[in-house]
PDB file of C-alpha atoms in Angstrom:
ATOM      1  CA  UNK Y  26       6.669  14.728  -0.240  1.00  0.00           C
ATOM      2  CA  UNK Y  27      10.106  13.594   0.660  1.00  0.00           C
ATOM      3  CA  UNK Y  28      11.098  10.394  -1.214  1.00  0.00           C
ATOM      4  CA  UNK Y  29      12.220   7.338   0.537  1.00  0.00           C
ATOM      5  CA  UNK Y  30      14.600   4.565  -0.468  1.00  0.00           C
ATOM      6  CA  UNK Y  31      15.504   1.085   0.997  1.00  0.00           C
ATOM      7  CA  UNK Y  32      16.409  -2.641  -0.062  1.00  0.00           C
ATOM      8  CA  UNK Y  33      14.154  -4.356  -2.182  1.00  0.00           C
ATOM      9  CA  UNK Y  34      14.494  -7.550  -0.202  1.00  0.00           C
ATOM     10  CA  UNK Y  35      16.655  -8.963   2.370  1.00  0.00           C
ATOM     11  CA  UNK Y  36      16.847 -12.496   4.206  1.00  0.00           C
ATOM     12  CA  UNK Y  37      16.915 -13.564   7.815  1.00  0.00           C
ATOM     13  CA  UNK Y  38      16.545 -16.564  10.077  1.00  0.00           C
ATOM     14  CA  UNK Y  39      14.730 -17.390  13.042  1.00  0.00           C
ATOM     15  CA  UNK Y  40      15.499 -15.731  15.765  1.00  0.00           C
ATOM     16  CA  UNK Y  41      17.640 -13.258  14.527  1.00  0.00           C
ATOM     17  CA  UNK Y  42      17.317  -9.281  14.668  1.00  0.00           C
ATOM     18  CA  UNK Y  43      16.700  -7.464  11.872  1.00  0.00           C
ATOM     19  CA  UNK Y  44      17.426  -4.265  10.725  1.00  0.00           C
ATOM     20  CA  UNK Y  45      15.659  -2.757   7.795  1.00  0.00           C
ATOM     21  CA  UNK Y  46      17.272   1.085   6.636  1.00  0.00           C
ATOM     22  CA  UNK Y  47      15.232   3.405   4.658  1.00  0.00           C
ATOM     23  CA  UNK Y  48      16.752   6.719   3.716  1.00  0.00           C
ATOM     24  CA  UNK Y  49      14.690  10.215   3.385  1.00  0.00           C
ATOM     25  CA  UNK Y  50      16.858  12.815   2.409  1.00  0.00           C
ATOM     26  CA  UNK Y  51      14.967  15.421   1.501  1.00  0.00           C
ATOM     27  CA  UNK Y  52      12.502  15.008   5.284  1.00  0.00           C
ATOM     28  CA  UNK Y  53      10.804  17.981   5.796  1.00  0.00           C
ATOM     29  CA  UNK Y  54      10.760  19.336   9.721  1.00  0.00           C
ATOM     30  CA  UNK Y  55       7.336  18.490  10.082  1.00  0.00           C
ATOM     31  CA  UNK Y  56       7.323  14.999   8.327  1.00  0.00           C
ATOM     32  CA  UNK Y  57       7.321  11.524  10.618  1.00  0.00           C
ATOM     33  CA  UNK Y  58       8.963   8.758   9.565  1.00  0.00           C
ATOM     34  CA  UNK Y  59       6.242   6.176   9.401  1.00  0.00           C
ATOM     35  CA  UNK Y  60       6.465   2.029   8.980  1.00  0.00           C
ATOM     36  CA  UNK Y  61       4.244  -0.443   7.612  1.00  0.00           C
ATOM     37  CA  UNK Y  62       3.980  -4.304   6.910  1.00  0.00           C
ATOM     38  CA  UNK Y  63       2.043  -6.318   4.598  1.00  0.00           C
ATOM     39  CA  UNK Y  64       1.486  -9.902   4.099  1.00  0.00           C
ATOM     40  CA  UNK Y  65       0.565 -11.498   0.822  1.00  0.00           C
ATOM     41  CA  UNK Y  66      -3.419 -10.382   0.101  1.00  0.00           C
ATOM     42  CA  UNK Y  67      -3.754  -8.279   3.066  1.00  0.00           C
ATOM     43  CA  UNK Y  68      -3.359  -4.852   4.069  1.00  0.00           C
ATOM     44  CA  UNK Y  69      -0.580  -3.276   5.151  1.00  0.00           C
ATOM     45  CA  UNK Y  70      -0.871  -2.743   8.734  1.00  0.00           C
ATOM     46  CA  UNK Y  71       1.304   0.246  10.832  1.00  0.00           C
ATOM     47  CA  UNK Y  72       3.923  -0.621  13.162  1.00  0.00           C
ATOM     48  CA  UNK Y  73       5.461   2.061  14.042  1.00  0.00           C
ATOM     49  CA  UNK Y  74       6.041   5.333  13.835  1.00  0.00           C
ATOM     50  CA  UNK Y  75       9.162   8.276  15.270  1.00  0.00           C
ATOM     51  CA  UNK Y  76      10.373  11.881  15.066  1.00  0.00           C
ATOM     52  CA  UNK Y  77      13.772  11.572  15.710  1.00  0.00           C
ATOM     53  CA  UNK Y  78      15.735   9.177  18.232  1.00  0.00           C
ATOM     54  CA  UNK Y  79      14.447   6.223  19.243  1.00  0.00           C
ATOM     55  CA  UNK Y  80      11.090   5.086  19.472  1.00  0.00           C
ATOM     56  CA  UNK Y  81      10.331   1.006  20.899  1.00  0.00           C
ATOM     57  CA  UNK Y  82       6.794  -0.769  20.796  1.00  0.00           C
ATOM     58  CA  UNK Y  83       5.662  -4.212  21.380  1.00  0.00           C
ATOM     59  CA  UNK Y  84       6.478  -4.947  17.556  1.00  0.00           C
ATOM     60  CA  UNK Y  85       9.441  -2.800  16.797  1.00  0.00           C
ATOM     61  CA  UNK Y  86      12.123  -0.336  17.462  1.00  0.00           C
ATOM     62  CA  UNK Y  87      12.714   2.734  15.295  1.00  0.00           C
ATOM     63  CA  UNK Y  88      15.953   4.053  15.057  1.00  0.00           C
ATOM     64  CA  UNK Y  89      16.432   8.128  13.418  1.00  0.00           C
ATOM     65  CA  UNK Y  90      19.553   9.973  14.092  1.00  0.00           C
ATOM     66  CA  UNK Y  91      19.768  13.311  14.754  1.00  0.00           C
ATOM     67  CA  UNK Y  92      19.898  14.518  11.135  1.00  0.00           C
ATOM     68  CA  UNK Y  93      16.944  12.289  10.135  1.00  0.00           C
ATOM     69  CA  UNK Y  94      18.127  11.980   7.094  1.00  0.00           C
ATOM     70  CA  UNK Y  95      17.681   7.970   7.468  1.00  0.00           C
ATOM     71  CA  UNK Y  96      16.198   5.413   9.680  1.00  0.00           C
ATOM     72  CA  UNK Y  97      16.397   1.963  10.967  1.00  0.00           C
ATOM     73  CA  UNK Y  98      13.609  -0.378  11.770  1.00  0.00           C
ATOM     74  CA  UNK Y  99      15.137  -3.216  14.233  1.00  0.00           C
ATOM     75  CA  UNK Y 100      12.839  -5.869  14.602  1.00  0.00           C
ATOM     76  CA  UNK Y 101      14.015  -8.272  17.498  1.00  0.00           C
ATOM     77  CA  UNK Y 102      14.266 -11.912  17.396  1.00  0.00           C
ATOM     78  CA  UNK Y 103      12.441 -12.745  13.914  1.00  0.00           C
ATOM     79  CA  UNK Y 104      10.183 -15.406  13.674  1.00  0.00           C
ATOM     80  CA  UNK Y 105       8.383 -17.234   9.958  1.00  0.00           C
ATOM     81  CA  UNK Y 106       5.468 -15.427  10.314  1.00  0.00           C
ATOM     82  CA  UNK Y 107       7.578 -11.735   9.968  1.00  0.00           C
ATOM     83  CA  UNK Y 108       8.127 -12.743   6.343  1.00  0.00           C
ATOM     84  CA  UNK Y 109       6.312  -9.768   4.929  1.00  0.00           C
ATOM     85  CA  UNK Y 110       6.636  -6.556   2.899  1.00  0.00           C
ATOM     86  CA  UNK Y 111       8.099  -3.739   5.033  1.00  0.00           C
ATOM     87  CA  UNK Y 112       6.916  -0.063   3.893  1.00  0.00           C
ATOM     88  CA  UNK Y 113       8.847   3.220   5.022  1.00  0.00           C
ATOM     89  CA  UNK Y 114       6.619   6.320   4.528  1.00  0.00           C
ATOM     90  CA  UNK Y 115       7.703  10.057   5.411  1.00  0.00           C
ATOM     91  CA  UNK Y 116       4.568  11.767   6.242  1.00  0.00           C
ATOM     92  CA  UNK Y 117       3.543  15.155   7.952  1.00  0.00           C
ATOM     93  CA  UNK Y 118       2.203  14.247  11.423  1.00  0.00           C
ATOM     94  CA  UNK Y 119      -1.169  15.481  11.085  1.00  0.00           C
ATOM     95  CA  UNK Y 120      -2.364  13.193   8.970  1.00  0.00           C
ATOM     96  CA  UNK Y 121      -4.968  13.649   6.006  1.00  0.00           C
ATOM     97  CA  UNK Y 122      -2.536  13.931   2.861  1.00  0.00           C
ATOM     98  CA  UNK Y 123      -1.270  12.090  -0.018  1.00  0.00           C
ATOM     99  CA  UNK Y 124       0.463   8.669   0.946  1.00  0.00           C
ATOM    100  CA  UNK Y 125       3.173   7.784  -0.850  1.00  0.00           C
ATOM    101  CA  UNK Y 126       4.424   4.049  -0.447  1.00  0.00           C
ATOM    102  CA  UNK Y 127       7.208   2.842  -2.046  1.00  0.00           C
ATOM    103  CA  UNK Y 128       8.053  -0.842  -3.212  1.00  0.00           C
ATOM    104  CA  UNK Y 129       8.991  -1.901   0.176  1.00  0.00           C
ATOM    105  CA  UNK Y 130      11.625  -4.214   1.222  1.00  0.00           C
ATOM    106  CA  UNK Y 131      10.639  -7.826   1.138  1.00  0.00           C
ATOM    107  CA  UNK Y 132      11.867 -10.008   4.318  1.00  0.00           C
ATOM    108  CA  UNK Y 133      12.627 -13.444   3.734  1.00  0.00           C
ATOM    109  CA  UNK Y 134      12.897 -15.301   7.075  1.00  0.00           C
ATOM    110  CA  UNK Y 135      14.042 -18.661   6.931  1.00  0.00           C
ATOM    111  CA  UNK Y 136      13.947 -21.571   9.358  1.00  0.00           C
TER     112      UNK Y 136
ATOM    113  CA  UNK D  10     -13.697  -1.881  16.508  1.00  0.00           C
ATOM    114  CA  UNK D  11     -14.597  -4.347  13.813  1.00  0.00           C
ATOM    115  CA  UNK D  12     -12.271  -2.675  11.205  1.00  0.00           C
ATOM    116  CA  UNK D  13     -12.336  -1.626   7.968  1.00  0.00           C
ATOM    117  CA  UNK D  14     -14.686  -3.849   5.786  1.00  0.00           C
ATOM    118  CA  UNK D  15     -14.541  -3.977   1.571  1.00  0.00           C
ATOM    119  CA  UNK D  16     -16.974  -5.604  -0.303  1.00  0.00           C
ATOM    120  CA  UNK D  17     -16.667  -7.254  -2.697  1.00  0.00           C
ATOM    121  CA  UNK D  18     -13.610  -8.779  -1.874  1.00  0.00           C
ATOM    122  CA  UNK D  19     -12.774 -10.239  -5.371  1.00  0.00           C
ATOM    123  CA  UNK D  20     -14.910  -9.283  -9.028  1.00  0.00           C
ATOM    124  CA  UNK D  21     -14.300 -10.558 -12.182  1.00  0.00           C
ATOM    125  CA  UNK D  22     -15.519  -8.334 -15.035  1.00  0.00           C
ATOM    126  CA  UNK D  23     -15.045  -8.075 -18.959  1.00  0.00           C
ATOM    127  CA  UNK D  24     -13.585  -5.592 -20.194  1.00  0.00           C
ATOM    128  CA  UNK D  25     -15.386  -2.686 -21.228  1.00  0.00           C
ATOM    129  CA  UNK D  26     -17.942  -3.046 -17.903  1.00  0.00           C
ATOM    130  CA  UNK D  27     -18.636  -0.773 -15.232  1.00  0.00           C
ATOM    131  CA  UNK D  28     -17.530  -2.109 -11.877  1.00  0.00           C
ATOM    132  CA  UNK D  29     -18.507  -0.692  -7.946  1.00  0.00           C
ATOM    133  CA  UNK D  30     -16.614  -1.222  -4.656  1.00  0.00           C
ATOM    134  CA  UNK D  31     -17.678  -0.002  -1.755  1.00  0.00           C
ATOM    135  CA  UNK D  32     -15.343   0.668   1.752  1.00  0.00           C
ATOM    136  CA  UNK D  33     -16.939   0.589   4.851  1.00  0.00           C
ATOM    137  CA  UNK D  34     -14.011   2.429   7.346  1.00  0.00           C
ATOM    138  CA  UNK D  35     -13.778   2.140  11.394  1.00  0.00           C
ATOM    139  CA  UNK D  36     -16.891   4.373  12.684  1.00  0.00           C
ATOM    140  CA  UNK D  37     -15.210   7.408  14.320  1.00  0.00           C
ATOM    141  CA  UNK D  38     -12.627   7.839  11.685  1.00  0.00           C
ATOM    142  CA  UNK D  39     -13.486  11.152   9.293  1.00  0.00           C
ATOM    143  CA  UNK D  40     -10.581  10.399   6.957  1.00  0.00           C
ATOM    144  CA  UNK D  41     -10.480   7.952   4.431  1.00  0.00           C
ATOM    145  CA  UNK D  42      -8.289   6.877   1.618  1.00  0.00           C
ATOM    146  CA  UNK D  43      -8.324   4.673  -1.594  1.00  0.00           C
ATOM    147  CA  UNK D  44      -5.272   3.044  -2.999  1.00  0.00           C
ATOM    148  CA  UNK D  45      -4.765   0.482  -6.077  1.00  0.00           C
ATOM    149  CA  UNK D  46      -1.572  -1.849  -6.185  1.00  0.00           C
ATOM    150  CA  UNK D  47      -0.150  -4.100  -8.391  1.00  0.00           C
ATOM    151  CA  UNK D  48       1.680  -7.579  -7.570  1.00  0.00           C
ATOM    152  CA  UNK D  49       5.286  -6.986  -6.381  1.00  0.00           C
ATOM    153  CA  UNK D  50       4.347  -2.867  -6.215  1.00  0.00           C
ATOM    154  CA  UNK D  51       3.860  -0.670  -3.456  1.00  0.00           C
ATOM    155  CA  UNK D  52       0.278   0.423  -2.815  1.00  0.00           C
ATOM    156  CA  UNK D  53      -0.592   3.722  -5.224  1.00  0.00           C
ATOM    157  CA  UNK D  54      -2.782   6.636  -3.661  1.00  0.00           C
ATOM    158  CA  UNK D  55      -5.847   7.285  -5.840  1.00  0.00           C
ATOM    159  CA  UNK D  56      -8.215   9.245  -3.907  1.00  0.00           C
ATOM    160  CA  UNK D  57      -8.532  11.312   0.352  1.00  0.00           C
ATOM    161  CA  UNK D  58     -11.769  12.065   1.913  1.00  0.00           C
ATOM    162  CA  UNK D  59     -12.102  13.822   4.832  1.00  0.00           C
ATOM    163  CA  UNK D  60     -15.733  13.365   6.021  1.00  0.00           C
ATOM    164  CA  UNK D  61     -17.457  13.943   2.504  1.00  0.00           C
ATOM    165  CA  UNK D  62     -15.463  16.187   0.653  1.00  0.00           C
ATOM    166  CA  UNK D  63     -12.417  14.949  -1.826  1.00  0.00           C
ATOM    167  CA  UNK D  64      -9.520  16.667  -0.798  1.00  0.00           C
ATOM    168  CA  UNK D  65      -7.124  15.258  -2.480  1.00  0.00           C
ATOM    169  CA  UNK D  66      -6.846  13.320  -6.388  1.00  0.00           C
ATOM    170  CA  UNK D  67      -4.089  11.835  -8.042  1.00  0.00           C
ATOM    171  CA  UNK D  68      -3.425  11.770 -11.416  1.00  0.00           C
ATOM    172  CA  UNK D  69      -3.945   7.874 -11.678  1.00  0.00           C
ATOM    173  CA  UNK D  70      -7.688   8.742 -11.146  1.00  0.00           C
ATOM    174  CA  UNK D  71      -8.257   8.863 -14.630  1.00  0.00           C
ATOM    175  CA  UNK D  72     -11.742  10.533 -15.797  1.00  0.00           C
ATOM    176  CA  UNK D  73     -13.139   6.338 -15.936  1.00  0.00           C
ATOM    177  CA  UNK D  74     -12.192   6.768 -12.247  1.00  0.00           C
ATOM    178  CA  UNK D  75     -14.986   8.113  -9.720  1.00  0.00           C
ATOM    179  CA  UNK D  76     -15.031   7.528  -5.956  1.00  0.00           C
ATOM    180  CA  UNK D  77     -18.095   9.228  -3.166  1.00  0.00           C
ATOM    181  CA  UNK D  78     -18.033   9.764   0.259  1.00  0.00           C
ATOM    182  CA  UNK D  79     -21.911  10.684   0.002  1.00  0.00           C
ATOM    183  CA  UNK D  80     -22.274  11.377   3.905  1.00  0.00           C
ATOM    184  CA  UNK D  81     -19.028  11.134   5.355  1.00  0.00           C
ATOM    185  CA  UNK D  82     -19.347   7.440   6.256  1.00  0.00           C
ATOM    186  CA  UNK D  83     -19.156   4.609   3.334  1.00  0.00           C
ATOM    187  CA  UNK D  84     -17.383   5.103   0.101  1.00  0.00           C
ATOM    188  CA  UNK D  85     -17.421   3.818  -3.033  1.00  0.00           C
ATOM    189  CA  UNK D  86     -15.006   3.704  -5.899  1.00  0.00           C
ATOM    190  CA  UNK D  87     -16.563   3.205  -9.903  1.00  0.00           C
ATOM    191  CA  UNK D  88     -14.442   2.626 -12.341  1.00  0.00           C
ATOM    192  CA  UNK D  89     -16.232   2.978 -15.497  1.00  0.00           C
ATOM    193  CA  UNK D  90     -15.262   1.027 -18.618  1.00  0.00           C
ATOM    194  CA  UNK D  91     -12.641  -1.036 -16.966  1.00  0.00           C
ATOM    195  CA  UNK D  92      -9.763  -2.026 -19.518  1.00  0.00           C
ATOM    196  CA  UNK D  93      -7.030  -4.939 -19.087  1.00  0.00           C
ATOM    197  CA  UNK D  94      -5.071  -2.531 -16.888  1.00  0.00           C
ATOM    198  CA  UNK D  95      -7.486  -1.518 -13.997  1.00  0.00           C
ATOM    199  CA  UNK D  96      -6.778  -5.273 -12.731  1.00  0.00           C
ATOM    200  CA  UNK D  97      -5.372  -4.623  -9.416  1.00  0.00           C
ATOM    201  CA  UNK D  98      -5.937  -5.212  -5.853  1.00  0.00           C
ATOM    202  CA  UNK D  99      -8.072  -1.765  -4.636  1.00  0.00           C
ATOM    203  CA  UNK D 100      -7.633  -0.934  -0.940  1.00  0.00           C
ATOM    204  CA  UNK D 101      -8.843   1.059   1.383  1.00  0.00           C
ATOM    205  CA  UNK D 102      -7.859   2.528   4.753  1.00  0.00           C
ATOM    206  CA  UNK D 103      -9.233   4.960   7.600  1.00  0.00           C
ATOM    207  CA  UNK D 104      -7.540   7.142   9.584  1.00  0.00           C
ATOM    208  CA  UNK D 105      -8.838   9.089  12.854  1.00  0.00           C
ATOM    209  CA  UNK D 106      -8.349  13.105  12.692  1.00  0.00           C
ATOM    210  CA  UNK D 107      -7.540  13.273  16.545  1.00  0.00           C
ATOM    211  CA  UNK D 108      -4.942  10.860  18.275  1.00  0.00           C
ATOM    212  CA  UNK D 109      -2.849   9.442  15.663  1.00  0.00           C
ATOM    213  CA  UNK D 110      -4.056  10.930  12.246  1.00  0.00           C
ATOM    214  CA  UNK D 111      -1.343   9.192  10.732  1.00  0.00           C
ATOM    215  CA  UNK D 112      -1.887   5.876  11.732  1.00  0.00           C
ATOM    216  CA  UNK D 113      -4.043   4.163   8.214  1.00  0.00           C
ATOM    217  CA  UNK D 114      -6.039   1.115   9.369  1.00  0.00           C
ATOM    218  CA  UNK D 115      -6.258  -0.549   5.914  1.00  0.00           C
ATOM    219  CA  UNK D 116      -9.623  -2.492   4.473  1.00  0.00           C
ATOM    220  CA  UNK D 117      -8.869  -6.423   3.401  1.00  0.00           C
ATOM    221  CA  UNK D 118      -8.995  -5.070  -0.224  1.00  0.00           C
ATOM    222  CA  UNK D 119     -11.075  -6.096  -3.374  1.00  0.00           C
ATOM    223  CA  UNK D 120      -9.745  -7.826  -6.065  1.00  0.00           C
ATOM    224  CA  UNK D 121     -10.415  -6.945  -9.810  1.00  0.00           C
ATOM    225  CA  UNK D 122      -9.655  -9.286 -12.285  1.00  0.00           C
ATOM    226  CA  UNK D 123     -10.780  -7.686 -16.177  1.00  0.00           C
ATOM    227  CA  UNK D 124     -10.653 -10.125 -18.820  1.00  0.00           C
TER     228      UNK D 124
END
């Protein structure tokens, strides 16, 4: 299972975009690059999830170049209520496996 | 799609007692997973079903440690004994083995305070 690494915590106000990067070195060519986020005694809950490129949802972007070595989650226009732990996870697409989550990067955002 | 459910959702037990959760997951989903985490940590895999059969185990499922899958739909996770250092938050999460088997719909988690 490839290992992931990104900041342990960044800050951010209103309204701003963010951009969290998590790097995966050793992907496999199977793997997906997979993100969660968690508030305090929940869950975590997916957002989104990409191959390579660019991949946008209602939530997020997800930005992997074409080695896929890293990505970028860009989350538009940040409001208080995206303060939250944000998980990346390299996984094999078919699911059924061993999850590995790191510690996450904690997002501050501040009014 | 009423998600999945945990009960309980806390437990406070003294050290040395045997303690039961129990994960209900999302209805069609054959795949389900157990996790423990720790304030400020990541959450830790402990144990994979898919449908009834454990397929995989990690090494932080110590022999105290048993979770069931008895017929593919509920689960429950024992641990046996509990010391200081099973407190944790214990969560659980489903995942479909069709569209999106990647996709973990976590449980609200249970609590477990040993003192």
């Amino acid at each position: 299972l490839a290992k992931t690494t990104q900041p342990i915590s960044m800050d951010s106000y209103e309204g701003q975009e963010v951009n969290i990067t998590c790097s995966h070195n050793n992907i496999a060519t199977n793997d997906y690059i997979t993100w969660y986020q968690q508030f305090p005694s929940q869950g975590p809950r997916f957002i989104i999830q990409g191959y390579k490129t660019k991949v946008t949802n209602e939530v997020a972007s997800l930005f992997i170049p074409a080695d896929r070595k890293s990505s970028t989650l860009s989350l538009p226009r940040v409001s208080l209520s995206d303060t939250a732990v944000y998980y990346c996870l390299v996984v094999p697409n078919t699911g059924g496996f061993k999850t590995i989550f790191g510690a996450g990067t904690r997002l501050f955002v501040k009014a | 799609d009423t998600g999945v459910s945990q009960d309980p959702r806390h437990k406070i037990t003294k050290r040395g007692q045997n303690v039961t959760f129990r994960c209900d997951p999302i209805s069609e989903h054959n795949r389900l997973y157990w996790y423990r985490q720790t304030l400020g940590q990541g959450p830790e895999f402990l144990t994979y079903f898919q449908n009834e059969a454990q397929l995989e185990k990690s090494r932080l499922l110590s022999d105290r440690f048993s979770a069931e899958r008895p017929k593919g739909s509920f689960s429950t996770l024992e641990i046996q004994r509990t010391e200081q250092g099973d407190s944790a938050m214990y969560l659980c999460a489903s995942s479909p083995e069709g569209d999106k088997p990647y996709e973990q719909y976590f449980g609200p988690g249970t609590r477990l305070t040993v003192t």
